[in-house]
Amino acid sequence: MGSNGFWCQFDAFAKPLKDFRVQTVSGALVSILSSVVILFLFFSELIAYTTPQAKQEIVVDIDRGRKLLIELDVSYLFIPCTMLNLDTMDSTGEQKIDVNQQIYKTRIDSAGFPIGATRRDDANPSQGKVATKGPDYCGSCYGAESETRKCCNTCKEIQLAYQERHWVVKNLSVFEQCREEQWDDTLANLGSEGCRIQGSLEVNKVAGSFHITPGNSYAADQVHVHNLQGFDGQKLNMSHKIDKLAFGNMYPGQTNPLDGTTMNIVEPAQMVTYYMKLVPTMYVSYNTTTRSLSTVHTNQYSVTWHSKGSPLTSDSSGIPGLFFNYELSPLLVKISYEHNPISVLVHTSGRRTSRTH
């Protein structure tokens, strides 16, 4: 007996002679179908094995020293850019009045289409006035001059000077700078154009808020004050669109609940407040190009909102504008991806094979 014959003795599935074999169409179909099922199961398990699995962990957030990045793209549909200010404040008492760095404003019509070019909000409007009236031009502040403010070259600088002295401005048309800027025409045409505000804010990683409101704001004795002198409350339409509002850089697949939101506010001069609960999130992924781990620090959030009137149109104590209040969770969600070990592939495949039998 040869070596092949020796090993053949261990064949538990003896083959019948060829004369006794019967091949049928149904048998061929079963064989083909079985092969397809086996291949499908094999490749599906292989794909599942090679696809990294998301893993989420919840830990205490101990990193409070990091700054919080806020990226925004908000449009007022019926209030022009010259009337809007953006302020921030937080629970530590820090306030930033009329934030303009990294903020860009674009005039838009009521349909949201741009009118003219995008302008960076920290561009100094008084430079153009000085250029037309000479390098030595120093506009009058009409009695509101101070040690820190000797000149008022624009209508807004006059309003700020009056606010610093806690004086009330009843009629802007009496000031030369306001007449040259056609401020009365701007008030008269309120509601015919809007403003798109884009950019980013960097604030402390604590509970806080930011708001975009018409009028001028200032701090008086550590109190945040809004001056709405000269505004007709019936013309202040707070309808707006939020194209983007993100707290931190976004990771793949992340969605923000306010992105793409349009709010049509029927009542005039409303105070629209958004309340957001932020959950700090750390997204860790493997960069195949650099063969290293990359980390994205961001925040997921949920939101509710509320609207109420203002003294311009009702007895309510609200301030017309958009207010965004946020609180941070003390817990952090860590999202990471990990590959399955080879034992998972073998175990899963073996389990499915046993089920097919």
Coordinates of C-alpha atoms in Angstrom, one line a residue:
M1 CA 0.0 0.0 0.0
G2 CA 1.5 3.3 -1.0
S3 CA 1.6 6.5 1.0
N4 CA -1.5 7.8 -0.6
G5 CA -3.4 4.7 0.2
F6 CA -2.3 4.9 3.8
W7 CA -3.7 8.4 4.2
C8 CA -6.9 7.6 2.3
Q9 CA -7.8 5.2 5.2
F10 CA -8.6 8.3 7.3
D11 CA -11.1 9.8 4.8
A12 CA -14.4 9.8 6.7
F13 CA -16.3 10.8 3.5
A14 CA -15.8 8.0 1.1
K15 CA -16.5 8.8 -2.5
P16 CA -18.9 6.6 -4.4
L17 CA -17.9 5.1 -7.7
K18 CA -18.5 7.4 -10.7
D19 CA -21.0 4.9 -12.1
F20 CA -23.2 5.5 -9.0
R21 CA -23.1 9.3 -9.1
V22 CA -26.1 11.3 -10.2
Q23 CA -25.7 15.0 -11.0
T24 CA -28.9 17.1 -11.2
V25 CA -29.8 20.7 -11.9
S26 CA -31.2 21.2 -8.5
G27 CA -28.0 20.0 -6.9
A28 CA -26.0 22.4 -9.1
L29 CA -28.3 25.3 -7.9
V30 CA -27.8 24.3 -4.3
S31 CA -24.0 24.2 -4.8
I32 CA -23.9 27.6 -6.4
L33 CA -26.2 29.2 -3.8
S34 CA -24.1 27.7 -1.0
S35 CA -20.9 29.1 -2.5
V36 CA -22.5 32.6 -2.9
V37 CA -23.7 32.5 0.7
I38 CA -20.3 31.4 2.0
L39 CA -18.5 34.1 0.0
F40 CA -20.9 36.7 1.2
L41 CA -20.5 35.7 4.8
F42 CA -16.7 35.6 4.4
F43 CA -16.4 39.1 2.9
S44 CA -19.0 40.7 5.2
E45 CA -17.1 39.4 8.2
L46 CA -13.8 40.5 6.7
I47 CA -15.2 44.0 6.1
A48 CA -16.6 44.2 9.6
Y49 CA -13.2 43.1 11.0
T50 CA -11.2 45.7 9.0
T51 CA -13.6 48.5 9.8
P52 CA -12.7 50.3 13.1
Q53 CA -15.3 50.3 15.7
A54 CA -16.4 53.5 17.5
K55 CA -15.8 53.4 21.2
Q56 CA -17.3 56.0 23.6
E57 CA -16.1 56.7 27.1
I58 CA -17.4 59.2 29.7
V59 CA -14.8 60.8 32.0
V60 CA -14.6 63.9 34.2
D61 CA -13.4 66.9 32.2
I62 CA -10.4 68.3 34.1
D63 CA -9.2 70.6 31.3
R64 CA -10.7 73.9 32.1
G65 CA -7.8 76.0 31.0
R66 CA -8.5 75.5 27.4
K67 CA -10.2 78.3 25.5
L68 CA -13.6 77.7 23.9
L69 CA -13.9 78.4 20.2
I70 CA -17.3 79.6 18.9
E71 CA -17.8 79.6 15.1
L72 CA -20.9 81.4 13.9
D73 CA -22.7 82.4 10.8
V74 CA -25.9 84.3 11.7
S75 CA -28.0 86.6 9.5
Y76 CA -30.5 89.2 10.5
L77 CA -32.9 89.5 7.6
F78 CA -34.3 93.0 8.3
I79 CA -31.7 94.9 10.4
P80 CA -28.7 96.5 8.7
C81 CA -25.1 95.9 9.8
T82 CA -24.5 99.5 11.0
M83 CA -27.0 99.0 13.8
L84 CA -25.7 95.6 15.2
N85 CA -23.2 94.9 17.9
L86 CA -21.9 91.6 19.2
D87 CA -21.0 91.3 22.9
T88 CA -19.8 88.4 25.0
M89 CA -19.7 87.8 28.8
D90 CA -19.1 84.9 31.1
S91 CA -19.6 83.7 34.7
T92 CA -16.2 85.0 35.7
G93 CA -17.4 88.6 35.0
E94 CA -15.3 89.1 31.9
Q95 CA -17.1 91.2 29.3
K96 CA -16.2 92.1 25.7
I97 CA -18.2 95.0 24.2
D98 CA -18.8 95.3 20.5
V99 CA -16.5 92.4 19.5
N100 CA -15.0 93.0 16.0
Q101 CA -11.9 90.9 15.7
Q102 CA -12.3 87.9 13.4
I103 CA -15.9 89.1 12.7
Y104 CA -17.1 89.8 9.2
K105 CA -20.3 91.6 8.2
T106 CA -22.1 91.5 4.8
R107 CA -25.1 93.6 3.8
I108 CA -27.9 91.4 2.5
D109 CA -31.4 91.9 1.2
S110 CA -34.4 90.3 2.9
A111 CA -34.0 87.2 0.8
G112 CA -30.4 86.7 2.1
F113 CA -28.5 87.7 -1.1
P114 CA -25.4 89.9 -0.5
I115 CA -25.4 93.6 -1.2
G116 CA -21.8 94.7 -1.9
A117 CA -18.7 93.1 -0.4
T118 CA -18.0 91.5 2.9
R119 CA -16.4 93.9 5.4
R120 CA -14.2 93.0 8.4
D121 CA -15.9 94.5 11.4
D122 CA -12.7 95.9 13.0
A123 CA -12.1 98.1 10.0
N124 CA -11.9 101.6 11.4
P125 CA -14.6 103.8 9.7
S126 CA -12.9 107.0 10.9
Q127 CA -9.9 106.4 8.7
G128 CA -12.1 107.1 5.6
K129 CA -13.4 110.3 7.2
V130 CA -9.8 111.5 8.0
A131 CA -8.7 110.7 4.4
T132 CA -11.5 112.9 3.0
K133 CA -11.1 115.8 5.4
G134 CA -7.3 115.7 5.9
P135 CA -4.8 114.0 8.2
D136 CA -5.4 116.7 10.9
Y137 CA -9.2 116.3 11.0
C138 CA -10.6 115.9 14.5
G139 CA -14.3 115.7 14.8
S140 CA -16.1 117.3 17.7
C141 CA -17.6 115.1 20.4
Y142 CA -20.0 118.0 21.3
G143 CA -19.0 118.4 24.9
A144 CA -18.4 114.7 25.5
E145 CA -14.6 114.7 25.1
S146 CA -12.5 112.9 27.7
E147 CA -8.9 112.2 28.4
T148 CA -9.1 109.0 26.3
R149 CA -11.3 110.3 23.6
K150 CA -10.3 113.7 22.1
C151 CA -12.0 113.3 18.7
C152 CA -15.2 111.8 17.4
N153 CA -14.9 111.2 13.7
T154 CA -18.0 109.0 13.2
C155 CA -21.5 108.9 14.4
K156 CA -20.8 105.8 16.4
E157 CA -17.9 107.5 18.2
I158 CA -20.2 110.3 19.2
Q159 CA -22.7 107.8 20.7
L160 CA -19.9 106.0 22.5
A161 CA -18.6 109.3 23.9
Y162 CA -22.1 110.2 25.2
Q163 CA -22.5 106.7 26.7
E164 CA -19.2 107.1 28.6
R165 CA -20.6 110.2 30.2
H166 CA -24.0 108.6 30.7
W167 CA -25.7 111.2 28.5
V168 CA -28.7 110.5 26.5
V169 CA -28.7 111.1 22.7
K170 CA -32.2 112.1 21.7
N171 CA -31.7 113.2 18.1
L172 CA -28.7 112.0 16.0
S173 CA -29.4 114.4 13.2
V174 CA -28.0 117.3 15.2
F175 CA -24.5 115.9 14.8
E176 CA -22.6 116.6 11.6
Q177 CA -21.0 113.2 11.5
C178 CA -24.4 111.4 11.7
R179 CA -25.8 113.6 9.0
E180 CA -22.9 112.9 6.7
E181 CA -23.3 109.1 7.3
Q182 CA -27.1 109.6 6.6
W183 CA -28.0 107.9 9.9
D184 CA -31.5 109.2 9.7
D185 CA -31.9 107.5 6.3
T186 CA -30.7 104.3 7.9
L187 CA -33.3 104.5 10.6
A188 CA -36.0 105.4 8.1
N189 CA -35.1 102.4 5.9
L190 CA -35.0 100.0 8.8
G191 CA -36.4 96.7 7.5
S192 CA -35.4 96.9 3.9
E193 CA -32.0 95.2 4.3
G194 CA -30.3 92.8 6.6
C195 CA -26.8 91.7 7.8
R196 CA -24.9 88.4 7.7
I197 CA -22.4 88.1 10.6
Q198 CA -19.7 85.5 10.2
G199 CA -16.5 84.7 12.1
S200 CA -15.2 83.2 15.3
L201 CA -15.0 84.0 19.0
E202 CA -12.5 82.8 21.6
V203 CA -13.9 82.8 25.1
N204 CA -13.1 81.3 28.5
K205 CA -14.2 77.7 28.9
V206 CA -16.9 78.5 31.5
A207 CA -20.6 79.2 31.4
G208 CA -21.3 82.4 29.5
S209 CA -23.3 84.0 26.7
F210 CA -23.0 86.2 23.6
H211 CA -25.6 88.3 21.9
I212 CA -26.2 90.2 18.7
T213 CA -28.4 93.2 19.3
P214 CA -29.3 96.5 17.7
G215 CA -28.2 99.8 19.3
N216 CA -25.0 100.5 21.3
S217 CA -23.9 98.6 24.4
Y218 CA -21.5 99.7 27.1
A219 CA -20.4 98.8 30.6
A220 CA -21.4 101.2 33.4
D221 CA -20.3 100.3 37.0
Q222 CA -19.8 96.7 36.0
V223 CA -23.4 96.6 34.5
H224 CA -24.0 95.7 30.9
V225 CA -26.2 98.5 29.4
H226 CA -27.9 98.7 26.0
N227 CA -28.8 102.0 24.5
L228 CA -31.8 101.9 22.1
Q229 CA -32.5 105.6 21.8
G230 CA -33.9 106.6 18.5
F231 CA -35.2 103.1 17.5
D232 CA -38.8 102.5 16.5
G233 CA -39.7 99.2 18.1
Q234 CA -42.4 98.5 15.6
K235 CA -39.7 98.3 12.8
L236 CA -37.3 95.9 14.7
N237 CA -38.0 92.6 13.1
M238 CA -35.9 89.9 14.8
S239 CA -36.4 87.2 12.0
H240 CA -33.0 85.5 11.5
K241 CA -31.2 82.6 10.0
I242 CA -28.5 80.5 11.6
D243 CA -26.3 78.8 9.0
K244 CA -23.8 77.6 11.5
L245 CA -23.2 77.7 15.2
A246 CA -20.4 75.4 16.4
F247 CA -18.5 75.2 19.7
G248 CA -15.1 74.0 18.6
N249 CA -13.8 72.3 15.5
M250 CA -16.1 69.7 14.1
Y251 CA -15.2 66.0 13.7
P252 CA -16.4 63.7 10.8
G253 CA -20.1 63.0 11.1
Q254 CA -20.9 65.7 13.7
T255 CA -24.1 67.7 13.5
N256 CA -25.1 70.8 15.2
P257 CA -28.9 71.2 16.0
L258 CA -29.0 74.9 15.1
D259 CA -27.2 74.7 11.7
G260 CA -29.6 75.7 8.9
T261 CA -32.2 77.1 11.2
T262 CA -34.5 79.9 10.0
M263 CA -36.7 81.7 12.5
N264 CA -39.5 84.0 11.3
I265 CA -40.4 86.2 14.3
V266 CA -43.9 87.8 13.9
E267 CA -43.9 90.1 16.9
P268 CA -41.7 93.2 16.7
A269 CA -38.7 94.0 19.0
Q270 CA -38.5 90.5 20.5
M271 CA -35.8 89.1 22.7
V272 CA -35.0 85.7 21.3
T273 CA -32.9 83.5 23.7
Y274 CA -31.3 80.2 23.0
Y275 CA -30.3 78.0 25.9
M276 CA -27.6 75.5 25.1
K277 CA -26.1 72.6 27.1
L278 CA -22.6 71.8 26.0
V279 CA -21.0 68.4 26.4
P280 CA -17.2 68.6 25.9
T281 CA -16.1 66.0 23.4
M282 CA -12.7 64.6 22.4
Y283 CA -12.5 62.8 19.1
V284 CA -9.4 60.6 18.6
S285 CA -8.7 59.1 15.1
Y286 CA -5.8 57.5 13.4
N287 CA -4.2 59.5 10.6
T288 CA -3.1 57.0 7.9
T289 CA -0.9 59.7 6.2
T290 CA 1.2 60.6 9.2
R291 CA 0.7 57.2 10.9
S292 CA -0.2 58.9 14.2
L293 CA -3.2 59.7 16.3
S294 CA -5.0 63.0 15.8
T295 CA -7.3 64.6 18.4
V296 CA -10.1 67.1 17.9
H297 CA -11.4 69.0 20.9
T298 CA -15.0 70.1 20.4
N299 CA -18.4 70.3 22.0
Q300 CA -21.8 68.7 21.3
Y301 CA -24.8 70.5 22.4
S302 CA -28.6 70.4 22.8
V303 CA -30.7 73.6 22.6
T304 CA -34.1 75.1 23.6
W305 CA -35.3 78.6 22.9
H306 CA -37.6 81.3 24.2
S307 CA -39.0 84.6 22.9
K308 CA -40.4 87.6 24.8
G309 CA -41.2 91.2 24.2
S310 CA -39.2 94.4 25.1
P311 CA -40.0 97.8 26.6
L312 CA -40.1 99.2 23.0
T313 CA -43.4 97.5 22.3
S314 CA -44.7 96.1 25.6
D315 CA -44.3 96.0 29.3
S316 CA -41.8 93.2 29.2
S317 CA -38.2 93.7 30.4
G318 CA -36.5 92.0 27.4
I319 CA -33.9 93.5 25.2
P320 CA -34.5 93.1 21.4
G321 CA -31.9 90.9 19.9
L322 CA -30.5 87.4 19.7
F323 CA -29.1 85.9 22.9
F324 CA -27.1 82.7 23.1
N325 CA -26.6 81.3 26.6
Y326 CA -24.5 78.2 27.2
E327 CA -23.5 75.9 30.1
L328 CA -20.8 73.2 30.0
S329 CA -21.2 69.7 31.4
P330 CA -18.5 68.6 33.9
L331 CA -18.2 65.3 32.0
L332 CA -16.3 64.7 28.8
V333 CA -17.2 62.3 26.1
K334 CA -14.2 60.6 24.5
I335 CA -14.8 59.1 21.0
S336 CA -12.1 56.8 19.6
Y337 CA -11.9 54.1 17.0
E338 CA -10.2 50.7 17.5
H339 CA -9.6 47.6 15.3
N340 CA -11.0 44.3 16.3
P341 CA -8.5 41.6 17.1
I342 CA -8.2 38.5 14.8
S343 CA -9.8 36.4 17.5
V344 CA -13.1 38.3 16.9
L345 CA -13.0 37.4 13.2
V346 CA -12.3 33.7 13.9
H347 CA -14.9 33.5 16.7
T348 CA -17.6 35.2 14.7
S349 CA -17.0 33.2 11.5
G350 CA -17.0 30.0 13.5
R351 CA -20.3 30.9 15.2
R352 CA -22.0 31.7 11.9
T353 CA -20.7 28.5 10.3
S354 CA -22.1 26.4 13.1
R355 CA -25.5 28.1 12.7
T356 CA -25.6 27.3 8.9
H357 CA -25.1 23.6 9.8

